[in-house]
């Protein structure tokens, strides 16, 4: 879109841009209407000012939705292990994100352990072990095709015994409409709580930025089955904008906590609404 | 529910019309709005939706069918027919080379389902045609990508050619093809690493592999949950490679899969198979009419 002057075409371009970024139709129209109102009220005319206005409105709207939410990462009191569970549909980047986080918190001086609770997908355990090797942190794995909950149980016990600071649990990809597999997640949660009643401190739902409107269903159903505490939005180094997280924020009040932007351990950063919104318009609002 | 049944939605939109006789411009607009929403919720590419709505409008007017009780159903039928036509009407089989081996190469974004699809398709050919495929492990980047293919090959009793991660994928493909020739394999699958269509170095690698292997099939593997960006991705891969077809994965989910339409529209290449699960048998031939109904939520 090339927002030349602020006329009807401008608002149509804005809607196209927002829909093209996967915000969804309703939200795109609602934001566009808010901008229309604000432009009238503030009598904005030049393009730079408009761009600033849009970004401000979107950041405000994102943050307003999350006023009562805690966007920070939660940890157990000192002396107890924190458990962080990663869930999501197939191929979104769970294992990779576990690898990235292991490195990040290890670099902060924490004692880290990984649990390979994807006992289903071919090569999944090996993949996590390779990430564990890179970060030089131990990986708890069970025998082939083991019950994932038994692996989780062993890992939590070990983490407690060895006074690990953070245990990251990698789970198998599962589609949210697969009831059996969703129940398996609930079981994992129960198993963790048997050993550590306050855990898991975080259940992070990993979402692929290329995903469209289905991500809303993912968030809904994963939230129902495993009390998701936040989102990780991956593959932001691609051309997709990940705008669906706005709709998820609006409807489900789940904050994005992390952004993945590549396949290296360092390609992870904390989420910033402002950066995210700027990214959305980076190549869309041309001067 | 996020995705109501479209027919129901349309009926609601048109409920005050029953008995009115012919449906006017305004009423048509209302139902077209519903269709637009259904298509957008299914992630059909927005510009395609716009084009599409305009075309339906023309058709609906021209056909003068919008009278009586069945108007909503009739509009739905027009949309359904259009979608089916856009997606190519008939199922298209896999290409087969006159001389063995038939070479099939995978391409696509990270995590789309390439490796899983290689195993599924090789297994299908083995089972149904008594084929003797060889799988070449040409992903040297993703941790344990080779292990993944090797485990799948072992489970299905299909040989895998690999040379570890220190050899250039181009060389691996050359060597793998020589091995297939020596062993008289009738099918060769090349499992490539996932990559972004904007990654120049990796896209060049993919082009080089295609130049070396001269595949009979280059299958773009696309996640059915993909949103509005599907077009840009498909365009990127189609510009770099002579794609011959598409595999749409993860259709066992509850996505409406509108990306199918965009991909077909951009690449002009048929969707040949759909992935419907994680097991080796979860691969089906693609039927455009079923996909059209799915996109519309019928
Ligand atoms: N470009 C890019 N690729 C990523 C990113 N995160 C993960 N990937 C790649 O996406 C693919 C899938 O990542 P995984 O970590 O295996 O995903 P997963 O969710 O664990 O997958 P399953 O366990 O099979 O469900 C791999 O090729 C990763 O290298 C990212 O932020 N950017
Ligand atoms: N539910 C479901 N999962 C699928 C399907 N196809 C693949 N998967 C899963 O999706 C994830 C990614 O599949 P892969 O085959 O590893 O994808 P890839 O394209 O080879 O990934 P990279 O090599 O990392 O780019 C795995 O968890 C697969 O089991 C499908 O049709 N349905
Ligand atoms: K994906
Ligand atoms: Mg994984
Ligand atoms: Mg692969």
XYZ file of C-alpha atoms and ligand atoms in Angstrom:
652
model
C 0.000 0.000 0.000
C 1.123 3.498 -0.686
C -0.601 5.865 1.672
C -0.432 9.058 -0.325
C -3.240 11.122 1.022
C -5.820 10.497 3.661
C -8.912 9.725 1.640
C -11.201 6.721 1.223
C -8.515 4.921 -0.780
C -6.204 5.387 2.135
C -8.531 3.545 4.472
C -9.084 0.818 1.939
C -5.305 0.390 1.651
C -5.056 0.291 5.406
C -7.686 -2.448 5.601
C -5.903 -4.441 2.904
C -2.641 -4.082 4.763
C -4.096 -5.243 8.036
C -5.968 -8.169 6.519
C -2.842 -9.078 4.556
C -0.949 -9.227 7.855
C -3.450 -11.849 9.124
C -5.165 -9.668 11.722
C -8.486 -11.013 10.524
C -11.353 -9.110 8.966
C -13.185 -7.879 12.055
C -10.135 -6.529 13.795
C -8.817 -4.944 10.610
C -12.078 -3.064 10.117
C -12.214 -2.044 13.750
C -8.682 -0.638 13.712
C -9.284 1.094 10.424
C -12.390 2.750 11.906
C -10.459 3.855 14.974
C -7.837 5.430 12.728
C -10.588 7.155 10.750
C -12.002 8.672 13.931
C -8.622 9.739 15.240
C -7.635 11.304 11.942
C -10.797 13.377 12.034
C -10.374 14.361 15.664
C -6.726 15.232 15.462
C -6.962 16.616 11.950
C -3.907 14.714 10.797
C -2.812 15.361 7.242
C 0.736 14.338 6.542
C 1.808 10.757 5.983
C 4.501 10.547 8.632
C 2.044 11.712 11.253
C -0.492 9.155 10.081
C 2.039 6.398 10.338
C 2.859 7.424 13.879
C -0.824 7.615 14.690
C -1.538 4.118 13.403
C 1.366 2.639 15.293
C 0.359 4.456 18.468
C -3.270 3.307 18.171
C -2.279 -0.285 17.578
C 0.226 -0.398 20.406
C -2.305 1.235 22.721
C -4.980 -1.180 21.681
C -2.658 -4.136 22.180
C -1.636 -2.951 25.598
C -5.142 -2.021 26.672
C -6.198 -5.600 25.988
C -3.517 -6.764 28.344
C -3.881 -4.325 31.212
C -4.570 -6.989 33.753
C -2.198 -9.515 32.303
C 1.208 -10.390 33.464
C 3.502 -10.377 30.473
C 6.668 -11.323 32.276
C 8.104 -14.807 32.670
C 7.233 -16.573 35.904
C 9.729 -18.456 38.002
C 9.563 -20.615 41.098
C 10.900 -19.210 44.382
C 14.634 -19.633 44.830
C 15.671 -23.186 45.591
C 12.857 -24.811 43.615
C 12.941 -25.780 39.964
C 10.881 -23.776 37.498
C 9.133 -25.919 34.888
C 8.352 -24.453 31.481
C 6.198 -26.523 29.152
C 6.165 -25.947 25.381
C 3.049 -26.844 23.437
C 1.758 -26.263 19.919
C 0.773 -27.771 16.602
C 3.205 -29.643 14.370
C 6.288 -27.973 12.989
C 5.854 -24.516 14.520
C 9.246 -24.407 16.243
C 8.808 -25.837 19.762
C 12.020 -27.846 19.866
C 14.048 -25.040 18.333
C 12.649 -22.543 20.851
C 13.528 -24.874 23.730
C 17.076 -24.984 22.353
C 17.231 -21.203 22.120
C 15.894 -20.690 25.644
C 18.249 -23.273 27.103
C 21.149 -21.283 25.717
C 19.754 -17.971 26.839
C 19.113 -18.897 30.470
C 22.293 -20.927 30.685
C 24.170 -17.791 29.637
C 22.467 -16.010 32.543
C 24.074 -18.495 34.885
C 21.060 -20.750 35.459
C 21.257 -24.485 35.836
C 19.200 -25.901 32.964
C 17.709 -29.279 32.119
C 15.664 -30.381 29.102
C 12.976 -33.062 28.930
C 12.422 -34.857 25.620
C 8.707 -35.526 25.961
C 8.202 -35.841 22.208
C 8.562 -39.603 22.083
C 6.459 -39.826 18.941
C 8.028 -38.018 15.994
C 10.931 -39.667 14.185
C 14.209 -38.056 15.230
C 12.597 -35.725 17.780
C 14.694 -36.873 20.732
C 17.915 -36.667 18.709
C 16.978 -33.159 17.602
C 16.550 -31.990 21.194
C 19.744 -33.765 22.244
C 21.611 -31.857 19.575
C 20.303 -28.598 21.013
C 21.246 -29.838 24.485
C 24.780 -30.574 23.279
C 25.098 -27.123 21.765
C 24.086 -25.429 25.008
C 25.857 -28.051 27.080
C 22.844 -28.876 29.217
C 21.544 -32.357 30.135
C 18.576 -33.884 28.319
C 16.276 -36.398 29.987
C 14.912 -38.908 27.481
C 13.028 -42.179 27.777
C 13.061 -45.291 25.632
C 11.592 -45.125 22.120
C 7.802 -44.613 22.039
C 7.723 -44.218 25.828
C 4.728 -42.573 27.461
C 5.590 -38.865 27.364
C 4.186 -38.395 30.875
C 6.663 -40.928 32.274
C 9.535 -39.019 30.693
C 8.198 -35.801 32.171
C 7.860 -37.433 35.593
C 11.460 -38.660 35.519
C 12.693 -35.279 34.384
C 10.830 -33.372 37.107
C 12.124 -35.739 39.782
C 15.645 -35.363 38.498
C 15.374 -31.606 38.238
C 14.261 -31.499 41.862
C 17.015 -33.837 43.054
C 19.733 -32.039 41.161
C 18.487 -28.572 42.121
C 18.041 -27.457 38.579
C 16.856 -23.863 38.129
C 14.780 -24.338 34.988
C 13.434 -27.473 33.348
C 12.236 -26.970 29.773
C 9.820 -29.613 28.529
C 9.599 -30.206 24.765
C 6.346 -31.890 23.733
C 5.257 -33.481 20.466
C 3.374 -31.379 17.950
C -0.374 -31.964 18.043
C -3.320 -30.457 16.254
C -5.751 -28.780 18.621
C -8.743 -30.787 17.403
C -7.089 -34.081 18.323
C -8.861 -34.736 21.609
C -6.715 -37.685 22.706
C -3.490 -35.807 22.230
C -4.867 -32.766 24.026
C -5.749 -34.972 26.985
C -2.206 -36.256 26.965
C -1.091 -32.673 27.649
C -3.456 -32.383 30.590
C -1.984 -35.605 31.927
C 1.541 -34.218 31.637
C 0.438 -31.202 33.646
C -0.946 -33.444 36.397
C 2.225 -35.511 36.495
C 4.341 -32.397 36.911
C 2.106 -31.164 39.735
C 2.447 -34.443 41.588
C 6.082 -33.603 42.170
C 5.942 -29.821 42.105
C 2.460 -28.522 42.979
C 3.233 -24.980 41.802
C 4.582 -26.049 38.419
C 4.538 -25.564 35.517
C 5.218 -21.861 36.025
C 4.812 -21.258 32.291
C 2.989 -23.085 29.523
C 4.125 -21.447 26.327
C 2.075 -21.969 23.191
C 4.329 -21.748 20.148
C 2.722 -20.195 17.073
C 4.175 -20.002 13.577
C 3.917 -16.459 12.157
C 2.863 -17.859 8.772
C -0.319 -19.245 10.314
C -3.602 -17.620 9.401
C -6.945 -17.507 11.170
C -6.581 -21.070 12.462
C -4.116 -19.798 15.051
C -7.113 -18.447 16.959
C -8.521 -21.965 17.243
C -5.105 -23.195 18.298
C -4.921 -20.641 21.076
C -8.477 -21.360 22.217
C -8.137 -25.112 22.433
C -4.634 -25.208 23.858
C -5.674 -22.662 26.458
C -8.601 -24.879 27.428
C -6.530 -28.016 27.815
C -3.312 -26.769 29.316
C -3.698 -23.319 30.805
C -1.399 -21.518 28.442
C 0.370 -18.543 30.048
C 1.846 -16.940 26.953
C 2.786 -17.193 23.302
C 6.010 -17.582 21.386
C 5.712 -16.271 17.839
C 8.282 -17.959 15.566
C 9.561 -17.539 12.018
C 9.352 -13.760 12.162
C 12.435 -13.665 9.901
C 10.144 -14.613 7.030
C 7.699 -12.390 5.173
C 4.632 -13.278 7.247
C 3.610 -10.685 9.826
C 1.942 -12.815 12.492
C -0.946 -10.363 12.879
C -3.215 -13.075 14.248
C -1.676 -12.514 17.684
C -3.665 -9.266 17.851
C -6.922 -11.164 17.506
C -5.703 -13.713 20.036
C -4.882 -10.923 22.446
C -8.278 -9.345 21.908
C -10.315 -12.479 22.324
C -8.288 -14.667 24.642
C -5.994 -12.291 26.482
C -2.855 -14.271 25.846
C 0.276 -12.142 25.653
C 3.149 -12.810 23.271
C 6.260 -13.259 25.389
C 8.914 -14.173 22.836
C 9.726 -13.740 19.177
C 11.718 -16.311 17.181
C 13.441 -14.943 14.124
C 15.763 -17.627 12.792
C 17.232 -21.060 13.288
C 20.248 -20.114 15.414
C 20.296 -20.214 19.232
C 20.552 -16.433 19.399
C 17.521 -15.826 17.170
C 15.146 -15.186 20.058
C 14.098 -11.936 21.686
C 11.563 -10.708 24.185
C 8.393 -9.368 22.605
C 7.866 -5.638 22.269
C 4.477 -4.452 21.039
C 5.986 -1.353 19.528
C 8.652 -3.171 17.514
C 6.043 -5.655 16.427
C 3.666 -3.007 15.130
C 6.495 -1.176 13.351
C 7.430 -4.474 11.711
C 3.880 -4.850 10.513
C 4.107 -1.593 8.617
C 7.787 -1.690 7.812
C 7.401 -2.178 4.098
C 3.764 -1.286 3.923
C 3.758 2.360 4.865
C 6.030 3.785 2.201
C 7.009 7.429 2.166
C -17.930 -21.312 16.861
C -15.520 -19.344 14.810
C -16.545 -21.074 11.628
C -20.255 -21.311 11.276
C -21.690 -23.209 8.456
C -21.833 -20.872 5.521
C -25.189 -22.052 4.258
C -26.611 -21.257 7.654
C -24.984 -17.864 7.626
C -26.317 -17.102 4.210
C -29.776 -18.240 5.114
C -29.682 -15.883 8.032
C -28.491 -13.064 5.833
C -31.284 -13.721 3.393
C -34.015 -14.797 5.761
C -36.181 -11.755 5.251
C -36.222 -12.384 1.532
C -38.325 -15.490 1.401
C -41.454 -14.834 -0.536
C -40.172 -11.521 -1.833
C -39.586 -12.916 -5.282
C -36.475 -11.648 -6.928
C -33.496 -10.665 -4.818
C -32.332 -7.138 -5.310
C -28.916 -5.558 -5.444
C -28.846 -4.806 -1.716
C -29.764 -8.334 -0.717
C -27.120 -9.741 -2.988
C -24.582 -7.422 -1.373
C -25.500 -8.756 2.039
C -24.952 -12.351 1.041
C -21.742 -11.517 -0.784
C -20.503 -9.924 2.403
C -21.122 -13.187 4.212
C -19.246 -15.099 1.542
C -16.368 -12.670 1.735
C -16.176 -13.225 5.479
C -16.272 -16.985 5.125
C -13.468 -16.883 2.572
C -11.343 -14.559 4.693
C -11.856 -16.672 7.781
C -10.647 -19.588 5.678
C -7.501 -17.564 4.790
C -8.162 -17.191 1.090
C -5.842 -14.480 -0.217
C -7.576 -11.118 0.136
C -7.068 -9.836 -3.424
C -8.353 -13.201 -4.679
C -11.421 -12.793 -2.477
C -12.094 -9.382 -3.979
C -11.719 -10.689 -7.523
C -13.840 -13.610 -6.670
C -16.694 -11.605 -5.171
C -16.785 -9.418 -8.249
C -16.973 -12.478 -10.488
C -19.758 -14.058 -8.425
C -21.710 -10.858 -8.589
C -21.562 -10.874 -12.358
C -22.546 -14.521 -12.538
C -25.391 -14.228 -10.082
C -26.856 -11.284 -11.955
C -26.366 -12.829 -15.345
C -27.999 -16.074 -14.358
C -31.037 -14.324 -12.924
C -31.484 -17.175 -10.550
C -31.887 -15.233 -7.410
C -35.558 -15.701 -6.899
C -37.539 -17.973 -4.701
C -36.684 -19.843 -1.595
C -33.437 -21.390 -2.670
C -31.504 -18.248 -3.385
C -28.930 -18.754 -0.613
C -28.248 -22.295 -1.721
C -27.936 -21.134 -5.288
C -25.398 -18.494 -4.384
C -23.471 -21.084 -2.427
C -23.530 -23.396 -5.412
C -22.128 -20.757 -7.728
C -19.351 -20.042 -5.239
C -18.668 -23.711 -4.798
C -18.449 -24.301 -8.546
C -16.148 -21.336 -8.985
C -13.833 -22.512 -6.227
C -13.697 -26.011 -7.653
C -12.905 -24.642 -11.091
C -10.183 -22.450 -9.623
C -8.590 -25.428 -7.959
C -8.432 -27.439 -11.121
C -11.501 -29.727 -11.162
C -9.734 -33.064 -11.446
C -7.096 -34.939 -9.477
C -3.677 -34.929 -11.178
C -1.453 -38.012 -10.789
C 2.249 -38.047 -10.040
C 4.581 -37.616 -13.020
C 6.455 -40.697 -14.065
C 9.675 -40.801 -16.015
C 9.943 -43.108 -19.030
C 13.334 -44.276 -17.875
C 13.902 -45.151 -14.236
C 14.332 -43.538 -11.846
C 11.512 -41.060 -11.475
C 13.032 -38.248 -9.418
C 10.907 -36.357 -6.914
C 12.277 -33.322 -5.127
C 10.688 -31.514 -2.170
C 10.696 -27.780 -1.506
C 9.098 -25.561 1.091
C 9.290 -23.470 4.232
C 10.609 -24.803 7.530
C 8.322 -27.286 9.237
C 5.846 -27.566 6.367
C 5.992 -31.364 6.308
C 8.514 -32.226 3.576
C 10.335 -35.054 5.324
C 7.119 -36.655 6.543
C 5.644 -36.395 3.048
C 8.691 -38.044 1.483
C 8.182 -41.043 3.745
C 4.437 -41.157 3.119
C 4.708 -40.913 -0.651
C 7.554 -43.417 -0.937
C 5.555 -45.800 1.217
C 2.444 -45.346 -0.922
C 4.394 -46.177 -4.086
C 6.039 -49.136 -2.448
C 2.723 -50.513 -1.262
C 0.583 -49.756 -4.288
C 3.084 -50.139 -7.164
C 5.705 -52.366 -5.605
C 8.140 -49.507 -6.190
C 11.735 -49.612 -4.896
C 12.401 -46.027 -3.823
C 15.599 -44.489 -2.487
C 15.445 -41.463 -0.173
C 18.260 -38.921 -0.317
C 18.928 -36.980 2.890
C 19.912 -33.543 1.586
C 19.049 -31.481 4.678
C 22.371 -30.852 6.400
C 21.125 -27.892 8.470
C 18.248 -28.815 10.748
C 19.455 -30.687 13.832
C 18.834 -34.425 13.400
C 17.103 -34.014 10.019
C 19.056 -36.978 8.692
C 18.174 -39.089 11.726
C 14.529 -38.279 11.166
C 14.627 -39.534 7.568
C 16.683 -42.559 8.532
C 14.261 -43.586 11.281
C 11.339 -43.217 8.884
C 13.192 -45.241 6.231
C 14.025 -47.962 8.705
C 10.436 -48.199 9.979
C 9.122 -48.504 6.430
C 11.961 -50.648 5.129
C 12.959 -48.060 2.535
C 16.663 -47.310 1.977
C 18.033 -43.856 2.797
C 21.157 -42.369 1.238
C 23.038 -40.012 3.538
C 26.535 -38.627 3.909
C 26.232 -36.786 7.199
C 26.163 -33.023 7.561
C 29.660 -32.099 6.368
C 29.055 -32.692 2.669
C 27.450 -30.060 0.427
C 23.829 -30.999 -0.405
C 24.625 -30.720 -4.140
C 27.292 -33.396 -3.774
C 25.028 -35.569 -1.648
C 22.404 -35.451 -4.388
C 24.956 -36.373 -7.085
C 26.197 -39.307 -5.076
C 22.702 -40.400 -4.135
C 21.618 -40.417 -7.760
C 24.623 -42.556 -8.704
C 23.680 -44.952 -5.950
C 20.094 -45.140 -7.219
C 21.390 -45.885 -10.700
C 23.655 -48.644 -9.462
C 20.841 -50.173 -7.428
C 18.224 -49.680 -10.154
C 15.856 -47.858 -7.816
C 12.749 -46.808 -9.739
C 12.000 -43.755 -7.578
C 14.311 -41.268 -5.921
C 13.121 -38.747 -3.345
C 15.236 -35.744 -2.448
C 14.432 -34.409 1.029
C 15.665 -30.820 1.166
C 16.020 -28.503 4.143
C 13.239 -26.058 4.908
C 14.048 -22.503 3.848
C 12.540 -19.056 3.514
C 11.824 -18.009 -0.056
C 13.795 -14.812 0.645
C 16.961 -16.687 1.673
C 19.079 -16.186 -1.425
C 21.889 -18.590 -0.596
C 19.542 -21.429 0.218
C 17.299 -20.723 -2.770
C 20.371 -20.885 -5.013
C 21.248 -24.207 -3.449
C 17.770 -25.469 -4.261
C 18.075 -24.326 -7.890
C 21.437 -26.040 -8.161
C 20.012 -29.278 -6.818
C 17.212 -29.076 -9.394
C 19.772 -28.472 -12.155
C 21.765 -31.488 -11.051
C 18.860 -33.875 -10.510
C 16.485 -32.701 -13.278
C 13.517 -33.930 -11.239
C 10.298 -35.194 -12.808
C 8.441 -33.691 -9.883
C 9.265 -30.670 -7.759
C 6.640 -30.642 -5.041
C 6.080 -27.488 -3.053
C 4.970 -28.568 0.404
C 2.603 -26.142 2.089
C 1.045 -26.145 5.533
C -2.740 -25.929 5.143
C -2.920 -23.516 8.090
C -0.954 -20.857 6.209
C -2.475 -17.395 6.193
C -2.366 -14.453 3.808
C 1.358 -14.861 3.226
C 0.868 -18.122 1.291
C 0.907 -16.231 -1.989
C 4.204 -14.519 -1.362
C 5.832 -17.786 -0.358
C 4.458 -19.717 -3.307
C 5.551 -16.940 -5.638
C 9.078 -17.061 -4.241
C 9.417 -20.793 -4.756
C 7.692 -20.731 -8.150
C 10.082 -18.033 -9.387
C 13.135 -20.045 -8.401
C 11.986 -23.510 -9.407
C 9.969 -25.205 -12.144
C 7.412 -26.525 -9.679
C 5.285 -29.405 -10.944
C 2.855 -29.721 -8.079
C 1.885 -28.978 -4.515
C 1.358 -31.068 -1.390
C -0.958 -29.571 1.211
C -0.225 -30.871 4.708
C -1.916 -30.989 8.117
C -5.422 -31.126 6.720
C -6.388 -33.358 9.624
C -6.708 -30.131 11.606
C -9.738 -27.867 11.730
C -8.310 -25.282 9.354
C -10.459 -24.344 6.385
C -7.357 -24.304 4.209
C -8.060 -21.318 1.995
C -4.347 -21.095 1.250
C -4.952 -23.963 -1.174
C -6.724 -21.542 -3.434
C -4.013 -18.909 -3.326
C -1.293 -21.428 -4.033
C -3.100 -22.909 -6.972
C -3.809 -19.413 -8.243
C -0.193 -18.240 -7.981
C 1.698 -21.341 -9.100
C -0.845 -22.582 -11.624
C 0.316 -26.030 -10.513
C -2.029 -28.743 -9.319
C -2.270 -29.774 -5.698
C -1.502 -33.473 -6.025
C -1.662 -34.797 -2.487
C -2.907 -33.850 0.930
C -1.379 -34.860 4.249
C -3.996 -35.891 6.787
C -1.932 -36.991 9.758
C 1.479 -38.008 11.002
C 1.380 -41.690 10.107
C 2.926 -43.018 6.866
C -0.525 -43.927 5.545
C -1.968 -40.440 6.131
C -1.562 -39.215 2.558
C -4.413 -38.851 0.083
C -4.946 -37.783 -3.478
C -6.285 -34.224 -3.678
C -9.871 -33.621 -4.800
C -10.664 -29.994 -5.672
C -14.402 -30.320 -5.085
C -13.927 -31.561 -1.520
C -11.530 -28.721 -0.836
C -14.021 -26.176 -2.181
C -16.691 -27.429 0.198
C -14.248 -27.356 3.050
C -13.180 -23.777 2.411
C -16.826 -22.750 2.481
C -17.514 -24.767 5.617
C -20.123 -26.953 3.951
N 13.256 -19.350 9.766
C 12.932 -19.841 10.968
N 12.843 -21.162 11.127
C 12.532 -21.638 12.349
C 12.307 -20.795 13.458
N 12.018 -21.575 14.525
C 12.072 -22.857 14.088
N 12.397 -22.909 12.774
C 12.537 -24.083 11.906
O 11.262 -24.686 11.757
C 11.378 -26.083 11.630
C 10.536 -26.762 12.676
O 11.077 -26.443 13.956
P 10.959 -27.420 15.203
O 11.613 -26.759 16.340
O 11.378 -28.777 14.828
O 9.380 -27.386 15.386
P 8.505 -28.251 16.390
O 7.348 -27.409 16.759
O 9.341 -28.793 17.472
O 8.040 -29.431 15.417
P 7.363 -30.831 15.825
O 8.040 -31.287 17.060
O 7.576 -31.695 14.644
O 5.908 -30.508 16.036
C 12.861 -26.399 11.722
O 13.398 -26.451 10.412
C 13.418 -25.191 12.460
O 14.783 -24.957 12.163
C 12.393 -19.371 13.256
O 12.191 -18.545 14.144
N 12.710 -18.960 11.991
N -1.049 -33.599 11.853
C -0.197 -33.638 10.832
N 1.098 -33.443 11.050
C 1.925 -33.495 9.992
C 1.499 -33.730 8.679
N 2.586 -33.706 7.868
C 3.642 -33.470 8.664
N 3.266 -33.347 9.942
C 4.056 -33.030 11.142
O 4.598 -31.732 10.976
C 5.854 -31.617 11.618
C 6.896 -31.156 10.618
O 7.026 -32.159 9.629
P 8.404 -32.399 8.874
O 8.164 -33.499 7.888
O 9.500 -32.550 9.838
O 8.526 -31.020 8.109
P 9.710 -30.507 7.177
O 9.084 -29.658 6.143
O 10.545 -31.632 6.739
O 10.501 -29.600 8.222
P 11.976 -28.959 8.040
O 12.822 -30.056 7.471
O 12.353 -28.556 9.416
O 11.795 -27.816 7.135
C 6.119 -32.992 12.208
O 5.655 -32.997 13.537
C 5.255 -33.913 11.371
O 4.902 -35.090 12.064
C 0.086 -33.904 8.461
O -0.398 -34.100 7.350
N -0.706 -33.851 9.575
K 4.215 -24.385 9.649
Mg 9.637 -30.732 18.134
Mg 12.617 -31.944 6.912
